[in-house]
XYZ file of C-alpha atoms in Angstrom:
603
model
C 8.247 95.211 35.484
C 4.924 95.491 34.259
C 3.854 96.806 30.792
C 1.224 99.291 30.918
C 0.627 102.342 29.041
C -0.454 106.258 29.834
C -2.932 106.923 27.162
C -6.220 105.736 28.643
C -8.119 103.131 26.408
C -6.530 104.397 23.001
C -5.511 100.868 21.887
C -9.046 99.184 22.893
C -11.245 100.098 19.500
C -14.694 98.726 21.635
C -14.094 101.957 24.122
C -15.524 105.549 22.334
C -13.157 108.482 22.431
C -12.667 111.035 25.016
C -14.511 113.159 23.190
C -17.435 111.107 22.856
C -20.542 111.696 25.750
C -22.934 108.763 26.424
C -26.069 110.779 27.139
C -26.083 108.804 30.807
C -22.362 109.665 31.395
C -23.391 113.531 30.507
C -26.428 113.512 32.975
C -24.150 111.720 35.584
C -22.087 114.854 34.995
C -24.611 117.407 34.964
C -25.852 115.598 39.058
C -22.477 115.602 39.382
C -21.876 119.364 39.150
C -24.604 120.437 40.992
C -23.950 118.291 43.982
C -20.557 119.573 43.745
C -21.872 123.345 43.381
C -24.582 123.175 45.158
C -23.731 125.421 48.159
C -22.971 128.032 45.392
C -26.446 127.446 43.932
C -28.474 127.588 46.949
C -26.616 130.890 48.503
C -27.002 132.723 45.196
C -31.050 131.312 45.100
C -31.195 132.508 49.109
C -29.751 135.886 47.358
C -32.343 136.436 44.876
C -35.401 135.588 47.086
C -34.050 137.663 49.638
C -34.347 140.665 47.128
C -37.445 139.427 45.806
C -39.095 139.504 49.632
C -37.488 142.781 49.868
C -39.065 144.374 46.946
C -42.607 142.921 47.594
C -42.095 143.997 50.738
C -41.105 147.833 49.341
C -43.115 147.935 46.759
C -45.744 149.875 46.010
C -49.191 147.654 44.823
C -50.769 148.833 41.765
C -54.458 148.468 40.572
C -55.851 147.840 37.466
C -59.515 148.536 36.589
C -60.862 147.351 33.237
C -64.205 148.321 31.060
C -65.117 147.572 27.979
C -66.557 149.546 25.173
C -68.066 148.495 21.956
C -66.973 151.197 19.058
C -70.023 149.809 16.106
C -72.530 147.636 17.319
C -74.816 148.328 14.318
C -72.128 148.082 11.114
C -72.566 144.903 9.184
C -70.100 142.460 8.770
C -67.684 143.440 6.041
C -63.992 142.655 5.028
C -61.513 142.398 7.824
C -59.133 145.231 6.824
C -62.388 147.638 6.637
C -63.247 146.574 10.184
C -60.105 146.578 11.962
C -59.284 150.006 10.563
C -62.305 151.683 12.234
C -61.380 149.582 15.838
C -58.159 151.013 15.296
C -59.293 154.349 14.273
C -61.525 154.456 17.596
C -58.765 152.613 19.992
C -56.282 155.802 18.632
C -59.206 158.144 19.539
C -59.382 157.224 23.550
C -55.762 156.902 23.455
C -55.299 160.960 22.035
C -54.166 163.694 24.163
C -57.289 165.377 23.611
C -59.079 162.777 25.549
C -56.817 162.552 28.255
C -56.415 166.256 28.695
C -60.414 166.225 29.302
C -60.436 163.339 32.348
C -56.979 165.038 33.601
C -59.160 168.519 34.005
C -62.689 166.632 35.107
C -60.910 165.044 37.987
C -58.443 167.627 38.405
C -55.404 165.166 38.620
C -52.586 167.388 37.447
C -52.701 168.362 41.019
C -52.762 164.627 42.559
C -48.812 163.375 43.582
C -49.591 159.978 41.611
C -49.717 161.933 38.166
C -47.182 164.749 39.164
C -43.810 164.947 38.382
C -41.672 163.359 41.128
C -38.302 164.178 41.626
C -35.069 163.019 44.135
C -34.159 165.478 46.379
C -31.142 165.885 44.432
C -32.950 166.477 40.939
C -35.006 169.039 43.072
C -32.265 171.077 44.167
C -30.340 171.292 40.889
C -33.372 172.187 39.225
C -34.308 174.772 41.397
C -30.587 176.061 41.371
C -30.868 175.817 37.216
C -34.250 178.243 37.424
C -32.218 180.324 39.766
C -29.340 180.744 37.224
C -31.791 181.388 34.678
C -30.766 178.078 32.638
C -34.527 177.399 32.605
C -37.938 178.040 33.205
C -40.146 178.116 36.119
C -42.575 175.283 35.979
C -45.951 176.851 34.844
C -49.653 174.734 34.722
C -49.312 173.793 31.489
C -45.708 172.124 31.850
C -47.868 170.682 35.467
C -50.233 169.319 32.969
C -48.188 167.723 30.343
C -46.288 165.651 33.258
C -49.879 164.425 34.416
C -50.528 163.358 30.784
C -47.602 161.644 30.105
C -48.355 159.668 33.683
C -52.056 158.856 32.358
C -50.521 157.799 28.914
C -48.271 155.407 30.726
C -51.132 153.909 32.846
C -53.633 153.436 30.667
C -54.386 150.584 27.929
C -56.768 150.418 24.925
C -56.582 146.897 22.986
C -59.104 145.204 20.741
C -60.704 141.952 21.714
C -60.248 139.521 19.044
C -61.394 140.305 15.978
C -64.596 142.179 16.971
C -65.518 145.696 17.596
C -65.235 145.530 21.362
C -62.071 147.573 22.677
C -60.617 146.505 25.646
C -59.836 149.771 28.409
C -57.214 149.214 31.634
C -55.997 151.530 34.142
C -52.870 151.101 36.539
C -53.304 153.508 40.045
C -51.947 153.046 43.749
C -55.280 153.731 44.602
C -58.449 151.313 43.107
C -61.070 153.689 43.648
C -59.052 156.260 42.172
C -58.580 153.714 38.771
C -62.107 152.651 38.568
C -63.058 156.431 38.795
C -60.524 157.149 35.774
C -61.735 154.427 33.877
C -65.472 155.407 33.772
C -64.468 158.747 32.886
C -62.424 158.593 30.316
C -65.285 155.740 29.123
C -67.959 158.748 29.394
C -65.853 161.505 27.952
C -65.457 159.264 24.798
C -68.289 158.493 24.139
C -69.472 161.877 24.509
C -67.060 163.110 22.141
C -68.355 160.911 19.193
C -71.565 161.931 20.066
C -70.693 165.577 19.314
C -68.429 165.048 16.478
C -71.866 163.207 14.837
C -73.780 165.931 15.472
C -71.438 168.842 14.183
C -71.029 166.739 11.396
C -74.878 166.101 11.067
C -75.795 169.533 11.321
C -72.577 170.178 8.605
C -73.685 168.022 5.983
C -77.842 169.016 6.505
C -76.574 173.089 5.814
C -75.068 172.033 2.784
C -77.146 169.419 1.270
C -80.021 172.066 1.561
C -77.950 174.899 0.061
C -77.215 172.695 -3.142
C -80.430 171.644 -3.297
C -81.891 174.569 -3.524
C -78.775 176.251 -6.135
C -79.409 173.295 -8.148
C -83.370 174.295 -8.351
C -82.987 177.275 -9.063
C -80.774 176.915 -11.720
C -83.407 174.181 -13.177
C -85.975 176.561 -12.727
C -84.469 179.605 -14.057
C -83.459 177.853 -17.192
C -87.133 176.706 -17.710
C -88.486 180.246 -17.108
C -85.807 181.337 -19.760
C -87.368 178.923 -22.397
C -91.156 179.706 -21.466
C -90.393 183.824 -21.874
C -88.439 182.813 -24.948
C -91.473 181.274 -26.430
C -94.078 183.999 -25.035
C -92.125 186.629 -27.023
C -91.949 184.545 -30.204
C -95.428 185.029 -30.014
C -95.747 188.771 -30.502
C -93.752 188.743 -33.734
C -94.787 189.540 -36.185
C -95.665 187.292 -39.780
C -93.123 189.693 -41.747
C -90.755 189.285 -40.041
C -86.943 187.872 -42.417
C -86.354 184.493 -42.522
C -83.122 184.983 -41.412
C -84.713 186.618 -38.538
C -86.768 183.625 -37.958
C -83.633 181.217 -38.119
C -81.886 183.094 -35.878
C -84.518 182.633 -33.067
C -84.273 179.105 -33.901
C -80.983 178.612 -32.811
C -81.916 180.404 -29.524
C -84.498 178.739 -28.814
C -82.654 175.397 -28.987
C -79.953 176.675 -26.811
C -82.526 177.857 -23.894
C -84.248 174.558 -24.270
C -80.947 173.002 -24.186
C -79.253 174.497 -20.587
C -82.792 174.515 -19.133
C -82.593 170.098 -19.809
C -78.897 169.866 -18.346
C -80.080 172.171 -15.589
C -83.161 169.823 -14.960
C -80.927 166.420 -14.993
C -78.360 167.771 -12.781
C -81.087 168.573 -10.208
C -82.360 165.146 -10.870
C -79.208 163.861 -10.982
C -78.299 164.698 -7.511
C -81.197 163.895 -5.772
C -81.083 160.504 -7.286
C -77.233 160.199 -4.920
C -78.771 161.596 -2.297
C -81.286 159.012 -2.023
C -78.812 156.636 -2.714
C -76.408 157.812 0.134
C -79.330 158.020 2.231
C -79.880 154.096 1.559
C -76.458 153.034 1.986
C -76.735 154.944 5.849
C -79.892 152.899 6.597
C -77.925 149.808 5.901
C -74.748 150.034 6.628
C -75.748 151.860 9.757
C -73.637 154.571 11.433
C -70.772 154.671 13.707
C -71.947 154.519 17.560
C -70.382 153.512 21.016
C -70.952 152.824 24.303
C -70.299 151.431 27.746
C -70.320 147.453 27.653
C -68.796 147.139 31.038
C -68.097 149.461 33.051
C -65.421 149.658 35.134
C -65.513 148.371 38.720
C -63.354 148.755 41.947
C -60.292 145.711 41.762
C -60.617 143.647 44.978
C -56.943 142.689 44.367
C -53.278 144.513 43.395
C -52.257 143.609 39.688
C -48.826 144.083 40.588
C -46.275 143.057 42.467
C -47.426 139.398 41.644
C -46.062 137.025 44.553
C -45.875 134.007 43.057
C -43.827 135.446 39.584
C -41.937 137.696 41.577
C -40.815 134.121 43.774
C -40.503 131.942 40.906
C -38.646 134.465 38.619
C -36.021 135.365 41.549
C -35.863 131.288 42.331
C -35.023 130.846 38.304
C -32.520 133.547 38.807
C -30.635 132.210 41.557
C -30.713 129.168 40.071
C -28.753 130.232 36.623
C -26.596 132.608 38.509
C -25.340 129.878 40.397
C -24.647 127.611 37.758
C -23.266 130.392 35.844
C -21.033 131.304 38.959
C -19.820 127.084 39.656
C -19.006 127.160 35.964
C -16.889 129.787 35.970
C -15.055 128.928 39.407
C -14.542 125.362 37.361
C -12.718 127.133 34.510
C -10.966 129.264 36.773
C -9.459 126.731 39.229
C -8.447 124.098 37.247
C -9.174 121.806 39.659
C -9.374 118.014 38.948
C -12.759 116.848 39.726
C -13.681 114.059 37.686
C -12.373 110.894 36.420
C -13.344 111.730 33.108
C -11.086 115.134 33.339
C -8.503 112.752 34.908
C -8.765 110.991 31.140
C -9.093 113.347 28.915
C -6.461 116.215 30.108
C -3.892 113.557 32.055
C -4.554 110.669 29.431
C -3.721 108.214 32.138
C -6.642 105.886 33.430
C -8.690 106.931 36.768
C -8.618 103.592 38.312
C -10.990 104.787 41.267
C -12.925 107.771 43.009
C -12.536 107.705 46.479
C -14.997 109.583 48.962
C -14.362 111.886 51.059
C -14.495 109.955 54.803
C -14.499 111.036 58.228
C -12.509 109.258 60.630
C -14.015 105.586 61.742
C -13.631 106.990 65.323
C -13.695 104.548 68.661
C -16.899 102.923 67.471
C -15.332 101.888 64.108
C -12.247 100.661 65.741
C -13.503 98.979 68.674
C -14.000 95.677 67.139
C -9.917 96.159 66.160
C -9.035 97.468 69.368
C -10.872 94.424 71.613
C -9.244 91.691 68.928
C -5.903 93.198 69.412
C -6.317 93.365 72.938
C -6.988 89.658 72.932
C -3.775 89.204 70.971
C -1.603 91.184 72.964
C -2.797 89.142 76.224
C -2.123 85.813 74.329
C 1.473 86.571 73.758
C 3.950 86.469 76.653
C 4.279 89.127 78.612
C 6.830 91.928 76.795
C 7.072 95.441 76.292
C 7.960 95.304 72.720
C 5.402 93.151 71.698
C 4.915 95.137 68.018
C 0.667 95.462 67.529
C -0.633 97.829 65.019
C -1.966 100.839 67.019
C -5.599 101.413 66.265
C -6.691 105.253 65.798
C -9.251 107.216 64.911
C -8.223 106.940 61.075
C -10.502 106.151 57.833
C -8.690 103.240 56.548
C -10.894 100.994 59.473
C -13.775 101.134 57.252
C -12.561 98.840 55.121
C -13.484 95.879 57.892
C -16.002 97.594 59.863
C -18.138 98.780 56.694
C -17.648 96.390 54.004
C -20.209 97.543 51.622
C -19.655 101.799 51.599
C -18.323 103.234 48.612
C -15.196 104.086 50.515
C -14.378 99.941 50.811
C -16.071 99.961 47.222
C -13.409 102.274 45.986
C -10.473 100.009 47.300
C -12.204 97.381 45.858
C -11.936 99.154 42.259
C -7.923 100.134 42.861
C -7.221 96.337 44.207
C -8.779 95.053 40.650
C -6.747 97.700 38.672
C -3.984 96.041 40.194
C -4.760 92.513 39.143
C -5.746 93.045 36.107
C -2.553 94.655 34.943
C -0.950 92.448 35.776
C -1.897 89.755 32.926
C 1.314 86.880 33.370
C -0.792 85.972 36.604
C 2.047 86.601 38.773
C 2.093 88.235 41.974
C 4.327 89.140 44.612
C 4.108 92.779 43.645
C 6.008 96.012 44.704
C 3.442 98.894 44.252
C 4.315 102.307 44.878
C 1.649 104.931 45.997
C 2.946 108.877 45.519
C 0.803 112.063 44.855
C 1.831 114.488 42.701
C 2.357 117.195 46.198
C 1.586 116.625 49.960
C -1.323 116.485 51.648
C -3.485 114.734 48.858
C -3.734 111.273 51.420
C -1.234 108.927 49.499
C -0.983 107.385 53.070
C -4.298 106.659 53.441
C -4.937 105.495 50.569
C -1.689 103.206 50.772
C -2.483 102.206 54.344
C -5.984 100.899 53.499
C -5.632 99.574 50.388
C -2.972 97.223 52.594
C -5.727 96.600 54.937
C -8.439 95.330 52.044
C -6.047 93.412 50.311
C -5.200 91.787 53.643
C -8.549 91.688 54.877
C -9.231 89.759 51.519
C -7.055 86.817 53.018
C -4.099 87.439 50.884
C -0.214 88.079 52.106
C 0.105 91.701 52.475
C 2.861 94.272 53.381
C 2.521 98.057 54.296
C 6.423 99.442 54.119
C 6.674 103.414 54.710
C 9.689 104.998 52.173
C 8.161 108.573 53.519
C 11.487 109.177 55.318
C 10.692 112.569 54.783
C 7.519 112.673 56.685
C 6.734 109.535 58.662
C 2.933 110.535 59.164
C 2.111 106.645 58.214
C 4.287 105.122 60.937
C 3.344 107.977 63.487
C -0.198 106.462 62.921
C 0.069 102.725 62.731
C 3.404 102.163 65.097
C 3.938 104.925 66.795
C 6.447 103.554 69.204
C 8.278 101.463 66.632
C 12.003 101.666 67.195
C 12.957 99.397 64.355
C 12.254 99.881 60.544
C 13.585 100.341 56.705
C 16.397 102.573 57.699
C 17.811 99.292 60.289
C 16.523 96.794 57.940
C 18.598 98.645 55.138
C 21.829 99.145 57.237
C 22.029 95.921 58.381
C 21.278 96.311 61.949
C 17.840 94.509 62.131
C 16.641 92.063 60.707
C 12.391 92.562 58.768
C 10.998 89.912 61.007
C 12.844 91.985 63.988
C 11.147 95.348 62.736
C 7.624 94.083 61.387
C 4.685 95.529 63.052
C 1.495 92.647 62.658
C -2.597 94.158 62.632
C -3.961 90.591 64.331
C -7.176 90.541 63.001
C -6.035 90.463 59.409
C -2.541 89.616 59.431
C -1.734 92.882 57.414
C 2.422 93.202 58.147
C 3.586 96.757 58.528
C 7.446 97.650 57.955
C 7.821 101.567 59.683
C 10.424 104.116 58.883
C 12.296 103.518 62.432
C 15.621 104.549 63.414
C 14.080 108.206 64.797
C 17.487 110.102 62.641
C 16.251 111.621 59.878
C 18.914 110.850 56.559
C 20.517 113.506 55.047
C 19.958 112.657 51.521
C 16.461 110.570 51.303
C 16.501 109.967 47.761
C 20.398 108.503 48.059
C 19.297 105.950 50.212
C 15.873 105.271 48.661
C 18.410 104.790 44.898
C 20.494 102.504 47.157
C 20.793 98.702 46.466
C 19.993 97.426 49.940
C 16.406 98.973 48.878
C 16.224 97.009 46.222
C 17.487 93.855 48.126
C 15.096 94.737 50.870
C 12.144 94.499 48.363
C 13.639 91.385 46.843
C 13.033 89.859 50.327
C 9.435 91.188 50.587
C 8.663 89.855 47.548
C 9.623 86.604 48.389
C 7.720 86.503 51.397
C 4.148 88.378 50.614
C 2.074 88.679 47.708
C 1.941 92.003 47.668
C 3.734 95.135 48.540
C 2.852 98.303 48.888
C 5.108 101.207 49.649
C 3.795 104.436 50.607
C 6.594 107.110 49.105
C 6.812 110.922 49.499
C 4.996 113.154 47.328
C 6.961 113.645 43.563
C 6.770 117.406 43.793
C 9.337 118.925 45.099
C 11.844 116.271 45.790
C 13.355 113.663 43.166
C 12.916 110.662 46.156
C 10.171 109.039 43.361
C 11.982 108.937 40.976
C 15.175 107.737 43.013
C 13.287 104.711 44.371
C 11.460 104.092 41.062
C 14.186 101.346 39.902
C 12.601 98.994 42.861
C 9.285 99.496 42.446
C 6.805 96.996 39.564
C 4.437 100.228 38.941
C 2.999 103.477 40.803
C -0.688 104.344 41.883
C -0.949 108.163 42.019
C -2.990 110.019 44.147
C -4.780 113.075 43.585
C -6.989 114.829 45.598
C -9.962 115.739 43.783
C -11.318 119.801 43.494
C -7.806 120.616 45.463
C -5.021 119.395 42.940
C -4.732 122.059 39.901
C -4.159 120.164 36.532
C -1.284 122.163 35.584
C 0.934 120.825 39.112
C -0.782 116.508 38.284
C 0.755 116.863 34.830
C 4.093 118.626 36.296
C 4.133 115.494 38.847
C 3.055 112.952 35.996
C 6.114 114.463 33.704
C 8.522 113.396 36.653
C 7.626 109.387 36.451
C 6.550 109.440 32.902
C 9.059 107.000 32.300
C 7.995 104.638 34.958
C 4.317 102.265 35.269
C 1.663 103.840 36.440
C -1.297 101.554 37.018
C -3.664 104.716 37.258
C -4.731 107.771 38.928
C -6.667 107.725 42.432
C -8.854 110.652 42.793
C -9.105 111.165 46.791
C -11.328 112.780 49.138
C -13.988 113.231 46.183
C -17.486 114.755 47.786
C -19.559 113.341 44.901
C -19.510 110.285 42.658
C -16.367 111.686 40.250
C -18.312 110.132 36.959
């Protein structure tokens, strides 16, 4: 019996852990899931563009007009917070209600359907059932208007170019007249505004300015008129007059003189920051604005844009498909990979083989014409045994030496070999799957016709006495097989069926009574006896058995058998049910695991 073990690689410290990703191995995966997905990916893209078409196709084009305005052309370059707070202060100017209230009444657009408020059918008919009931008001002109202004808020955009005092004006409308029209509007109305709010305040500040001025002289004039009387009178008194007379008008006098010199330099005072003010104006220069470029008529919508619209939706599809493959992976459990077939079934993936079509009459006419030949060399009798050739995969092995189907035998026939390390042959291989239908016999049936093909001494024996699919196919009129071999009644060279091209030998079920008790007979000795004498006369053996799930027919011919190939088909088998049918010949050899009927490369 030959030594091997289940855990894949664990004694071999040159190979990395399963949990170690070569960054080749993880792109092979990433191709690998997107070939496998990629009917998933494309439907779900097909989805997304279909919507996209559909909206561009519904929706409504939009127009944007654009003008410029520059808020201080004259102010001199100062610090950067200074500057950006008057652009600001303007940009929150032709964005205030006030503004927008003015175009909304110039152009009269409360009335137009693209500013008013639009309601559903539904919405329309509770709210007129909610006035009705007296749960709320009738709509008046002014609620009318503050619908169109929160419309013309929504459309329009003020931003700053750059770091300079130009300010940047867009408008969105169905209709690009209509937005161009808007645009110069609201442009006009602005600037008109400032232009008024200078003037008030000109005409503000001149009032006052004068009215100081002319308090502040007369209060510098009165107080010198105070101190000339003062004096005039001093004059007219007389020389006898007390000395403390005279010391009181002292102290008057120096009082007069006194307010009528703060008087003066207060006047002064203030003219002197007048001028000054006055200077700073001249230099500085004062705040003005106006049209830069005006706004014109767009040739072109802004929005829907094709291409984004395309692209996004195309992006879309894509990640909702991968998103959707990734979760049908988690969900099925499916085995799809060899390197799932290592790291959750620790037992080596000896090959991936592709899904193949049947080689059909062209395939199998070279077959058919040799054993033609070979059926006309040999005497004339009815139960001449010749391996039938149908429409069956396993002839690409001969016909197409070089496609990764013959490749994949090519891997499983090396797996073999190399287990086997004393060199010896003569080898009884068993090939199960862990339930039906996964293509044990094909894979049995042509991995019999490479190694045969290859020149070496080869048997195919069927132990499916359940379900004799394999001899239905190959010898379909075989009367003979293990069942008489086993009882006694015919001899193997009596029941073997020979392929002439390559030699390959077949042994069929025969005997057309199905046993009772399968696994009995497959636990008997004459098996074992039986396999003695194949061994004996062919290099290798290879026994296709039933599936291991649910019958025990595995296990029961297990005792005969040097090691097992099991067969799983790939994206079909769950992993739960391969480590079930794994658990039930855990104690036996198992060279590997075949992954069958794969539709990508299984890396």
């Amino acid at each position: 019996m030959l030594q091997t073990s289940r855990i894949y690689n664990l004694s071999d410290p040159d190979t990395p852990p399963p949990e170690f990703r070569l960054p080749t191995e993880l792109l092979a995966n990433g191709f690998a899931f997107i070939r496998r997905r990629l009917l998933i990916i494309l439907l779900t893209s097909l989805a997304t563009l279909s919507t996209a078409l559909f909206y561009l196709i519904a929706a409504v084009p939009t127009f944007t007009a654009d003008a410029q305005i520059v808020v201080d052309s004259k102010a001199a370059p100062g610090d950067a917070a200074s500057v950006s707070t008057i652009v600001e202060s303007q940009i929150a100017i032709i964005r205030s209600e006030n503004i927008a209230l003015a175009v909304i009444g110039k152009l009269g657009l409360a009335e137009d359907p693209e500013f008013a408020r639009r309601d559903g059918a539904l919405r329309r008919t509770l709210r007129s059932i909610s006035r009705q009931l007296g749960w709320t008001k009738p709509e008046t002109q002014l609620s009318a208007m503050r619908y169109a202004v929160e419309s013309f808020e929504r459309k329009l955009s003020v931003k700053r170019v750059g770091l300079t005092y130009i300010v940047e004006v867009t408008f969105d409308s169905t209709d690009p007249e209509r937005a161009a029209q808007i645009l110069n509007t609201l442009a006009d109305t602005y600037i008109a505004a400032q232009m008024d709010a200078k003037y008030i305040s000109a005409l503000r500040n001149e009032k006052w300015v004068k009215d100081r001025l002319n308090e502040l002289s007369s209060q510098a004039s009165a107080a010198k008129r105070a101190v000339a009387n003062y004096q005039a009178r001093r004059k007219d008194i007389a020389e006898s007059a007390a000395a403390v007379d005279a010391g009181t008008q002292s102290t008057e006098l120096r009082e007069l003189e006194s307010s009528a010199d703060a008087a003066t330099r207060t006047y002064e005072n203030f003219l002197r920051q007048l001028r000054y003010m006055e200077a700073q104006q001249q230099s500085l220069g004062m705040l003005e604005a106006h049209m830069l470029n005006g706004a014109s008529v767009p040739l072109r919508a802004s929005s829907p844009k094709l291409v984004l619209v395309l692209g996004l939706a195309a992006i879309a599809g894509v990640v909702i498909g991968i998103v959707i493959g990734m979760l049908r992976d988690l969900l099925d459990r499916g085995i799809r990979t060899s390197q799932q077939v290592c790291n959750e079934l620790q037992v080596a993936c000896i090959a991936v083989v592709p899904a193949s079509k049947s080689a059909g009459p062209k395939l199998g006419a070279l077959f058919g014409d040799a054993a033609a030949r070979h059926e006309r060399a040999l005497p004339a009798n009815p139960r001449t045994r010749i391996i039938a050739h149908t429409e069956s995969p396993i002839w690409t092995i001969t016909d197409a030496p070089h496609s990764r189907f013959t490749e994949s035998f090519l891997e499983i026939k090396l797996a073999i070999d190399s287990v086997n390390r004393t060199g010896r042959r003569n080898l009884v291989i068993g090939i199960t799957s862990t339930q039906a239908d996964e293509g044990k016999s094909t894979v049995a049936a042509a991995l019999a016709l490479l190694v045969a093909n290859a020149g070496a001494k080869v048997v195919l024996v069927d132990c499916n006495l359940r379900n004799r699919s394999l001899s239905g196919a190959l010898a379909p009129a075989a009367e003979l097989g293990v069942l008489d071999v086993m009882s006694g009644t015919a001899s193997v060279r009596e029941a073997m069926w020979i392929e002439p091209t390559t030699q390959l030998a077949f042994l069929p079920v025969g005997n057309s009574s199905r046993p009772i008790y399968a696994s009995e007979i497959l636990g008997s000795e004459s098996l074992d006896r039986m396999f003695q004498a194949l061994r004996d006369a062919y290099e290798y053996v290879i026994v296709d058995l039933p599936a291991v799930a649910p019958f025990s027919d595995v296990r029961a011919a297990a005792c005969a058998l040097d090691s097992f190939i099991v067969v799983i088909e790939a994206s079909r088998t769950n992993i739960d049910v391969a480590k079930r049918g794994l658990d039930v010949i855990r104690h036996e050899n198992i060279v590997g695991v075949v992954l069958n009927k794969a539709k990508y490369n299984g890396l």
